[in-house]
Amino acid sequence: MIPLHKVFMPPDMAGLTQSLSAVLESGWIGEGPKVLEFEQALQPKVGSQHVTAVNSCTSAIQLALRLAGVEFGDEVVTTPMTCAATNEPILIAGAKPVWADIDPSSGNIAPESIREKLTDKTRAIMMVHWGGYPCNIEEIMSIAKEAGVSVIEDAAHALGSTYGDAPIGSHSDFVCFSFQAIKTITTGDGGAL
């Protein structure tokens, strides 16, 4: 049987065990100095000076939608080729997810379909880097600029990916990362905006 949800752990767990013990003994298990260290260490990896750790990528998406000004009755052009946790925050905000088609060669949202789905109710475009493979960010950002809408990236599987010469996290208005158990790196759970 293939252990789909078993996380790889290093054979020598001594360093990991010491680090976990230090955090638990500090009393800071949800916030605190180690979270700040993590945010600061993540900044150069994602090409942003502004990184905020949150409890999940879903929460990061909820924050991004709020910061983008998405409200009840608005529309967000997004992709159906994703986990439900990408599009649920749109519904929680009272907005409507409008699904654009995907590019069959990449599994990513197709820019030409995004353009077709834009209306006067569109407030944001949300792209998902399917399997960590970057979307056509340049074209999507151009479409968003023309339409005057924000761009949110669900980069749950794209930590460490690059687009051009820059890391995913440095191209759009808001980028959301996941540290859930099966992601590129894990903190047990968690996310970042």
PDB file of C-alpha atoms in Angstrom:
ATOM      1  CA  MET A   1       0.000   0.000   0.000  1.00  0.00           C
ATOM      2  CA  ILE A   2       1.292   3.471  -0.896  1.00  0.00           C
ATOM      3  CA  PRO A   3       1.275   5.717   2.224  1.00  0.00           C
ATOM      4  CA  LEU A   4      -0.268   8.786   0.534  1.00  0.00           C
ATOM      5  CA  HIS A   5      -0.575  10.847   3.695  1.00  0.00           C
ATOM      6  CA  LYS A   6       2.552   9.723   5.532  1.00  0.00           C
ATOM      7  CA  VAL A   7       5.037  12.572   5.768  1.00  0.00           C
ATOM      8  CA  PHE A   8       8.696  11.819   5.095  1.00  0.00           C
ATOM      9  CA  MET A   9      10.759  12.310   8.232  1.00  0.00           C
ATOM     10  CA  PRO A  10      14.540  12.330   8.419  1.00  0.00           C
ATOM     11  CA  PRO A  11      16.139   9.147   9.752  1.00  0.00           C
ATOM     12  CA  ASP A  12      17.865  11.125  12.521  1.00  0.00           C
ATOM     13  CA  MET A  13      15.079  12.825  14.454  1.00  0.00           C
ATOM     14  CA  ALA A  14      17.311  14.218  17.243  1.00  0.00           C
ATOM     15  CA  GLY A  15      17.500  17.779  15.869  1.00  0.00           C
ATOM     16  CA  LEU A  16      13.797  17.853  15.067  1.00  0.00           C
ATOM     17  CA  THR A  17      12.877  16.500  18.489  1.00  0.00           C
ATOM     18  CA  GLN A  18      15.051  19.123  20.228  1.00  0.00           C
ATOM     19  CA  SER A  19      13.452  21.932  18.212  1.00  0.00           C
ATOM     20  CA  LEU A  20       9.924  20.709  18.958  1.00  0.00           C
ATOM     21  CA  SER A  21      10.724  20.326  22.655  1.00  0.00           C
ATOM     22  CA  ALA A  22      12.124  23.866  22.798  1.00  0.00           C
ATOM     23  CA  VAL A  23       8.919  25.275  21.295  1.00  0.00           C
ATOM     24  CA  LEU A  24       6.654  23.273  23.605  1.00  0.00           C
ATOM     25  CA  GLU A  25       8.707  24.180  26.678  1.00  0.00           C
ATOM     26  CA  SER A  26       8.613  27.883  25.736  1.00  0.00           C
ATOM     27  CA  GLY A  27       4.834  27.984  26.120  1.00  0.00           C
ATOM     28  CA  TRP A  28       4.504  29.673  22.717  1.00  0.00           C
ATOM     29  CA  ILE A  29       2.836  26.973  20.622  1.00  0.00           C
ATOM     30  CA  GLY A  30       0.630  29.118  18.402  1.00  0.00           C
ATOM     31  CA  GLU A  31       2.465  32.413  18.175  1.00  0.00           C
ATOM     32  CA  GLY A  32       5.695  33.788  19.487  1.00  0.00           C
ATOM     33  CA  PRO A  33       9.351  34.082  18.556  1.00  0.00           C
ATOM     34  CA  LYS A  34       9.578  30.917  16.439  1.00  0.00           C
ATOM     35  CA  VAL A  35       6.637  32.044  14.291  1.00  0.00           C
ATOM     36  CA  LEU A  36       8.358  35.397  13.734  1.00  0.00           C
ATOM     37  CA  GLU A  37      11.590  33.581  12.823  1.00  0.00           C
ATOM     38  CA  PHE A  38       9.644  31.410  10.379  1.00  0.00           C
ATOM     39  CA  GLU A  39       7.976  34.445   8.743  1.00  0.00           C
ATOM     40  CA  GLN A  40      11.346  36.182   8.378  1.00  0.00           C
ATOM     41  CA  ALA A  41      12.987  33.050   6.939  1.00  0.00           C
ATOM     42  CA  LEU A  42      10.136  32.695   4.436  1.00  0.00           C
ATOM     43  CA  GLN A  43      10.413  36.283   3.118  1.00  0.00           C
ATOM     44  CA  PRO A  44      13.384  35.742   0.763  1.00  0.00           C
ATOM     45  CA  LYS A  45      12.032  32.356  -0.329  1.00  0.00           C
ATOM     46  CA  VAL A  46       8.823  33.959  -1.629  1.00  0.00           C
ATOM     47  CA  GLY A  47      10.287  37.296  -2.688  1.00  0.00           C
ATOM     48  CA  SER A  48       8.242  39.421  -0.299  1.00  0.00           C
ATOM     49  CA  GLN A  49       9.032  41.533   2.744  1.00  0.00           C
ATOM     50  CA  HIS A  50       5.498  40.978   4.027  1.00  0.00           C
ATOM     51  CA  VAL A  51       4.747  37.437   5.206  1.00  0.00           C
ATOM     52  CA  THR A  52       2.122  36.611   7.810  1.00  0.00           C
ATOM     53  CA  ALA A  53       1.734  33.089   9.171  1.00  0.00           C
ATOM     54  CA  VAL A  54      -1.840  31.900   9.675  1.00  0.00           C
ATOM     55  CA  ASN A  55      -3.495  28.633  10.672  1.00  0.00           C
ATOM     56  CA  SER A  56      -4.176  27.456   7.087  1.00  0.00           C
ATOM     57  CA  CYS A  57      -3.976  28.388   3.433  1.00  0.00           C
ATOM     58  CA  THR A  58      -7.778  28.651   3.509  1.00  0.00           C
ATOM     59  CA  SER A  59      -7.500  31.391   6.141  1.00  0.00           C
ATOM     60  CA  ALA A  60      -4.839  33.106   4.035  1.00  0.00           C
ATOM     61  CA  ILE A  61      -7.273  33.082   1.094  1.00  0.00           C
ATOM     62  CA  GLN A  62     -10.045  34.497   3.302  1.00  0.00           C
ATOM     63  CA  LEU A  63      -7.741  37.332   4.376  1.00  0.00           C
ATOM     64  CA  ALA A  64      -6.639  37.978   0.791  1.00  0.00           C
ATOM     65  CA  LEU A  65     -10.252  38.217  -0.382  1.00  0.00           C
ATOM     66  CA  ARG A  66     -11.063  40.679   2.397  1.00  0.00           C
ATOM     67  CA  LEU A  67      -7.964  42.769   1.676  1.00  0.00           C
ATOM     68  CA  ALA A  68      -8.870  42.745  -2.031  1.00  0.00           C
ATOM     69  CA  GLY A  69     -12.238  44.265  -1.118  1.00  0.00           C
ATOM     70  CA  VAL A  70     -14.330  41.258  -2.157  1.00  0.00           C
ATOM     71  CA  GLU A  71     -17.806  41.629  -0.669  1.00  0.00           C
ATOM     72  CA  PHE A  72     -21.269  40.113  -0.828  1.00  0.00           C
ATOM     73  CA  GLY A  73     -22.515  39.944  -4.424  1.00  0.00           C
ATOM     74  CA  ASP A  74     -19.085  40.329  -6.016  1.00  0.00           C
ATOM     75  CA  GLU A  75     -17.549  37.765  -8.371  1.00  0.00           C
ATOM     76  CA  VAL A  76     -14.146  36.106  -8.310  1.00  0.00           C
ATOM     77  CA  VAL A  77     -12.906  34.426 -11.485  1.00  0.00           C
ATOM     78  CA  THR A  78     -11.271  31.184 -10.385  1.00  0.00           C
ATOM     79  CA  THR A  79     -10.646  27.602 -11.415  1.00  0.00           C
ATOM     80  CA  PRO A  80     -12.605  24.434 -10.679  1.00  0.00           C
ATOM     81  CA  MET A  81      -9.326  22.468 -10.960  1.00  0.00           C
ATOM     82  CA  THR A  82      -8.454  22.735  -7.276  1.00  0.00           C
ATOM     83  CA  CYS A  83      -9.252  21.626  -3.757  1.00  0.00           C
ATOM     84  CA  ALA A  84     -12.600  22.856  -2.387  1.00  0.00           C
ATOM     85  CA  ALA A  85     -10.656  24.918   0.164  1.00  0.00           C
ATOM     86  CA  THR A  86      -9.636  27.334  -2.610  1.00  0.00           C
ATOM     87  CA  ASN A  87     -13.153  28.335  -3.603  1.00  0.00           C
ATOM     88  CA  GLU A  88     -15.008  27.960  -0.274  1.00  0.00           C
ATOM     89  CA  PRO A  89     -13.616  31.272   1.061  1.00  0.00           C
ATOM     90  CA  ILE A  90     -15.218  33.035  -1.923  1.00  0.00           C
ATOM     91  CA  LEU A  91     -18.605  31.683  -0.840  1.00  0.00           C
ATOM     92  CA  ILE A  92     -17.901  32.529   2.810  1.00  0.00           C
ATOM     93  CA  ALA A  93     -17.281  36.142   1.708  1.00  0.00           C
ATOM     94  CA  GLY A  94     -20.730  36.134   0.089  1.00  0.00           C
ATOM     95  CA  ALA A  95     -19.233  36.354  -3.378  1.00  0.00           C
ATOM     96  CA  LYS A  96     -19.729  34.103  -6.384  1.00  0.00           C
ATOM     97  CA  PRO A  97     -16.965  31.909  -7.802  1.00  0.00           C
ATOM     98  CA  VAL A  98     -16.975  32.139 -11.602  1.00  0.00           C
ATOM     99  CA  TRP A  99     -15.088  29.238 -13.089  1.00  0.00           C
ATOM    100  CA  ALA A 100     -12.796  29.870 -16.005  1.00  0.00           C
ATOM    101  CA  ASP A 101     -11.653  26.972 -18.160  1.00  0.00           C
ATOM    102  CA  ILE A 102      -8.249  25.383 -17.795  1.00  0.00           C
ATOM    103  CA  ASP A 103      -5.347  24.974 -20.157  1.00  0.00           C
ATOM    104  CA  PRO A 104      -5.315  21.220 -20.872  1.00  0.00           C
ATOM    105  CA  SER A 105      -1.530  21.187 -21.261  1.00  0.00           C
ATOM    106  CA  SER A 106      -0.856  22.492 -17.729  1.00  0.00           C
ATOM    107  CA  GLY A 107      -4.041  22.062 -15.707  1.00  0.00           C
ATOM    108  CA  ASN A 108      -3.830  25.770 -14.852  1.00  0.00           C
ATOM    109  CA  ILE A 109      -6.455  28.450 -15.380  1.00  0.00           C
ATOM    110  CA  ALA A 110      -6.508  29.664 -19.001  1.00  0.00           C
ATOM    111  CA  PRO A 111      -5.951  33.425 -19.381  1.00  0.00           C
ATOM    112  CA  GLU A 112      -8.199  33.680 -22.456  1.00  0.00           C
ATOM    113  CA  SER A 113     -11.043  32.102 -20.470  1.00  0.00           C
ATOM    114  CA  ILE A 114     -10.472  34.525 -17.579  1.00  0.00           C
ATOM    115  CA  ARG A 115     -10.946  37.433 -19.991  1.00  0.00           C
ATOM    116  CA  GLU A 116     -14.251  35.938 -21.201  1.00  0.00           C
ATOM    117  CA  LYS A 117     -15.568  35.582 -17.638  1.00  0.00           C
ATOM    118  CA  LEU A 118     -14.913  39.142 -16.438  1.00  0.00           C
ATOM    119  CA  THR A 119     -17.975  41.265 -15.642  1.00  0.00           C
ATOM    120  CA  ASP A 120     -18.620  44.549 -13.858  1.00  0.00           C
ATOM    121  CA  LYS A 121     -19.077  42.467 -10.668  1.00  0.00           C
ATOM    122  CA  THR A 122     -15.592  40.913 -10.851  1.00  0.00           C
ATOM    123  CA  ARG A 123     -13.381  42.034  -7.960  1.00  0.00           C
ATOM    124  CA  ALA A 124     -10.571  39.491  -8.161  1.00  0.00           C
ATOM    125  CA  ILE A 125      -8.958  36.721 -10.163  1.00  0.00           C
ATOM    126  CA  MET A 126      -7.733  33.681  -8.251  1.00  0.00           C
ATOM    127  CA  MET A 127      -5.195  31.386  -9.869  1.00  0.00           C
ATOM    128  CA  VAL A 128      -3.954  28.034  -8.601  1.00  0.00           C
ATOM    129  CA  HIS A 129      -0.517  26.768  -9.539  1.00  0.00           C
ATOM    130  CA  TRP A 130      -1.623  23.203 -10.257  1.00  0.00           C
ATOM    131  CA  GLY A 131       0.906  20.749  -8.829  1.00  0.00           C
ATOM    132  CA  GLY A 132       3.299  23.645  -8.207  1.00  0.00           C
ATOM    133  CA  TYR A 133       3.534  24.426 -11.943  1.00  0.00           C
ATOM    134  CA  PRO A 134       3.185  28.218 -12.314  1.00  0.00           C
ATOM    135  CA  CYS A 135       0.274  29.758 -14.189  1.00  0.00           C
ATOM    136  CA  ASN A 136       0.861  32.294 -16.958  1.00  0.00           C
ATOM    137  CA  ILE A 137       1.256  35.030 -14.354  1.00  0.00           C
ATOM    138  CA  GLU A 138       2.366  37.750 -16.765  1.00  0.00           C
ATOM    139  CA  GLU A 139      -0.737  37.428 -18.930  1.00  0.00           C
ATOM    140  CA  ILE A 140      -3.082  37.088 -15.946  1.00  0.00           C
ATOM    141  CA  MET A 141      -1.591  40.191 -14.299  1.00  0.00           C
ATOM    142  CA  SER A 142      -2.052  42.095 -17.567  1.00  0.00           C
ATOM    143  CA  ILE A 143      -5.712  41.054 -17.742  1.00  0.00           C
ATOM    144  CA  ALA A 144      -6.227  42.060 -14.104  1.00  0.00           C
ATOM    145  CA  LYS A 145      -4.592  45.450 -14.645  1.00  0.00           C
ATOM    146  CA  GLU A 146      -6.838  46.162 -17.637  1.00  0.00           C
ATOM    147  CA  ALA A 147      -9.911  45.158 -15.605  1.00  0.00           C
ATOM    148  CA  GLY A 148      -8.815  46.945 -12.429  1.00  0.00           C
ATOM    149  CA  VAL A 149      -9.119  43.840 -10.239  1.00  0.00           C
ATOM    150  CA  SER A 150      -6.841  42.157  -7.705  1.00  0.00           C
ATOM    151  CA  VAL A 151      -4.988  38.896  -8.288  1.00  0.00           C
ATOM    152  CA  ILE A 152      -4.808  36.201  -5.615  1.00  0.00           C
ATOM    153  CA  GLU A 153      -2.551  33.177  -6.028  1.00  0.00           C
ATOM    154  CA  ASP A 154      -3.282  29.875  -4.316  1.00  0.00           C
ATOM    155  CA  ALA A 155       0.300  28.668  -4.164  1.00  0.00           C
ATOM    156  CA  ALA A 156      -0.408  25.781  -1.776  1.00  0.00           C
ATOM    157  CA  HIS A 157       1.792  23.439  -3.810  1.00  0.00           C
ATOM    158  CA  ALA A 158       4.124  26.056  -5.296  1.00  0.00           C
ATOM    159  CA  LEU A 159       6.507  26.978  -2.478  1.00  0.00           C
ATOM    160  CA  GLY A 160       9.929  26.950  -4.125  1.00  0.00           C
ATOM    161  CA  SER A 161       8.558  27.330  -7.662  1.00  0.00           C
ATOM    162  CA  THR A 162       9.686  30.226  -9.804  1.00  0.00           C
ATOM    163  CA  TYR A 163       8.178  32.224 -12.632  1.00  0.00           C
ATOM    164  CA  GLY A 164      10.809  33.862 -14.775  1.00  0.00           C
ATOM    165  CA  ASP A 165      13.685  34.616 -12.452  1.00  0.00           C
ATOM    166  CA  ALA A 166      11.571  35.323  -9.371  1.00  0.00           C
ATOM    167  CA  PRO A 167       9.959  33.078  -6.774  1.00  0.00           C
ATOM    168  CA  ILE A 168       6.244  32.421  -6.637  1.00  0.00           C
ATOM    169  CA  GLY A 169       5.104  34.960  -4.080  1.00  0.00           C
ATOM    170  CA  SER A 170       6.594  38.026  -5.724  1.00  0.00           C
ATOM    171  CA  HIS A 171       4.337  38.655  -8.723  1.00  0.00           C
ATOM    172  CA  SER A 172       0.749  39.419  -7.719  1.00  0.00           C
ATOM    173  CA  ASP A 173      -1.291  41.267  -5.115  1.00  0.00           C
ATOM    174  CA  PHE A 174      -1.757  38.357  -2.690  1.00  0.00           C
ATOM    175  CA  VAL A 175      -0.144  34.919  -2.525  1.00  0.00           C
ATOM    176  CA  CYS A 176      -1.341  32.160  -0.211  1.00  0.00           C
ATOM    177  CA  PHE A 177       0.817  29.220   0.879  1.00  0.00           C
ATOM    178  CA  SER A 178      -0.014  25.998   2.705  1.00  0.00           C
ATOM    179  CA  PHE A 179       2.041  24.006   5.190  1.00  0.00           C
ATOM    180  CA  GLN A 180      -0.503  21.214   5.580  1.00  0.00           C
ATOM    181  CA  ALA A 181       0.889  17.701   6.001  1.00  0.00           C
ATOM    182  CA  ILE A 182       1.175  16.811   2.284  1.00  0.00           C
ATOM    183  CA  LYS A 183       2.612  20.121   1.048  1.00  0.00           C
ATOM    184  CA  THR A 184       6.196  20.975   0.024  1.00  0.00           C
ATOM    185  CA  ILE A 185       7.086  21.710   3.640  1.00  0.00           C
ATOM    186  CA  THR A 186       4.850  21.075   6.616  1.00  0.00           C
ATOM    187  CA  THR A 187       4.352  22.627  10.002  1.00  0.00           C
ATOM    188  CA  GLY A 188       1.726  19.990  10.778  1.00  0.00           C
ATOM    189  CA  ASP A 189      -0.771  22.449   9.375  1.00  0.00           C
ATOM    190  CA  GLY A 190      -0.688  26.162   8.759  1.00  0.00           C
ATOM    191  CA  GLY A 191      -0.406  28.677   5.981  1.00  0.00           C
ATOM    192  CA  ALA A 192       0.951  32.100   5.088  1.00  0.00           C
ATOM    193  CA  LEU A 193      -0.134  35.210   3.220  1.00  0.00           C
TER     194      LEU A 193
END
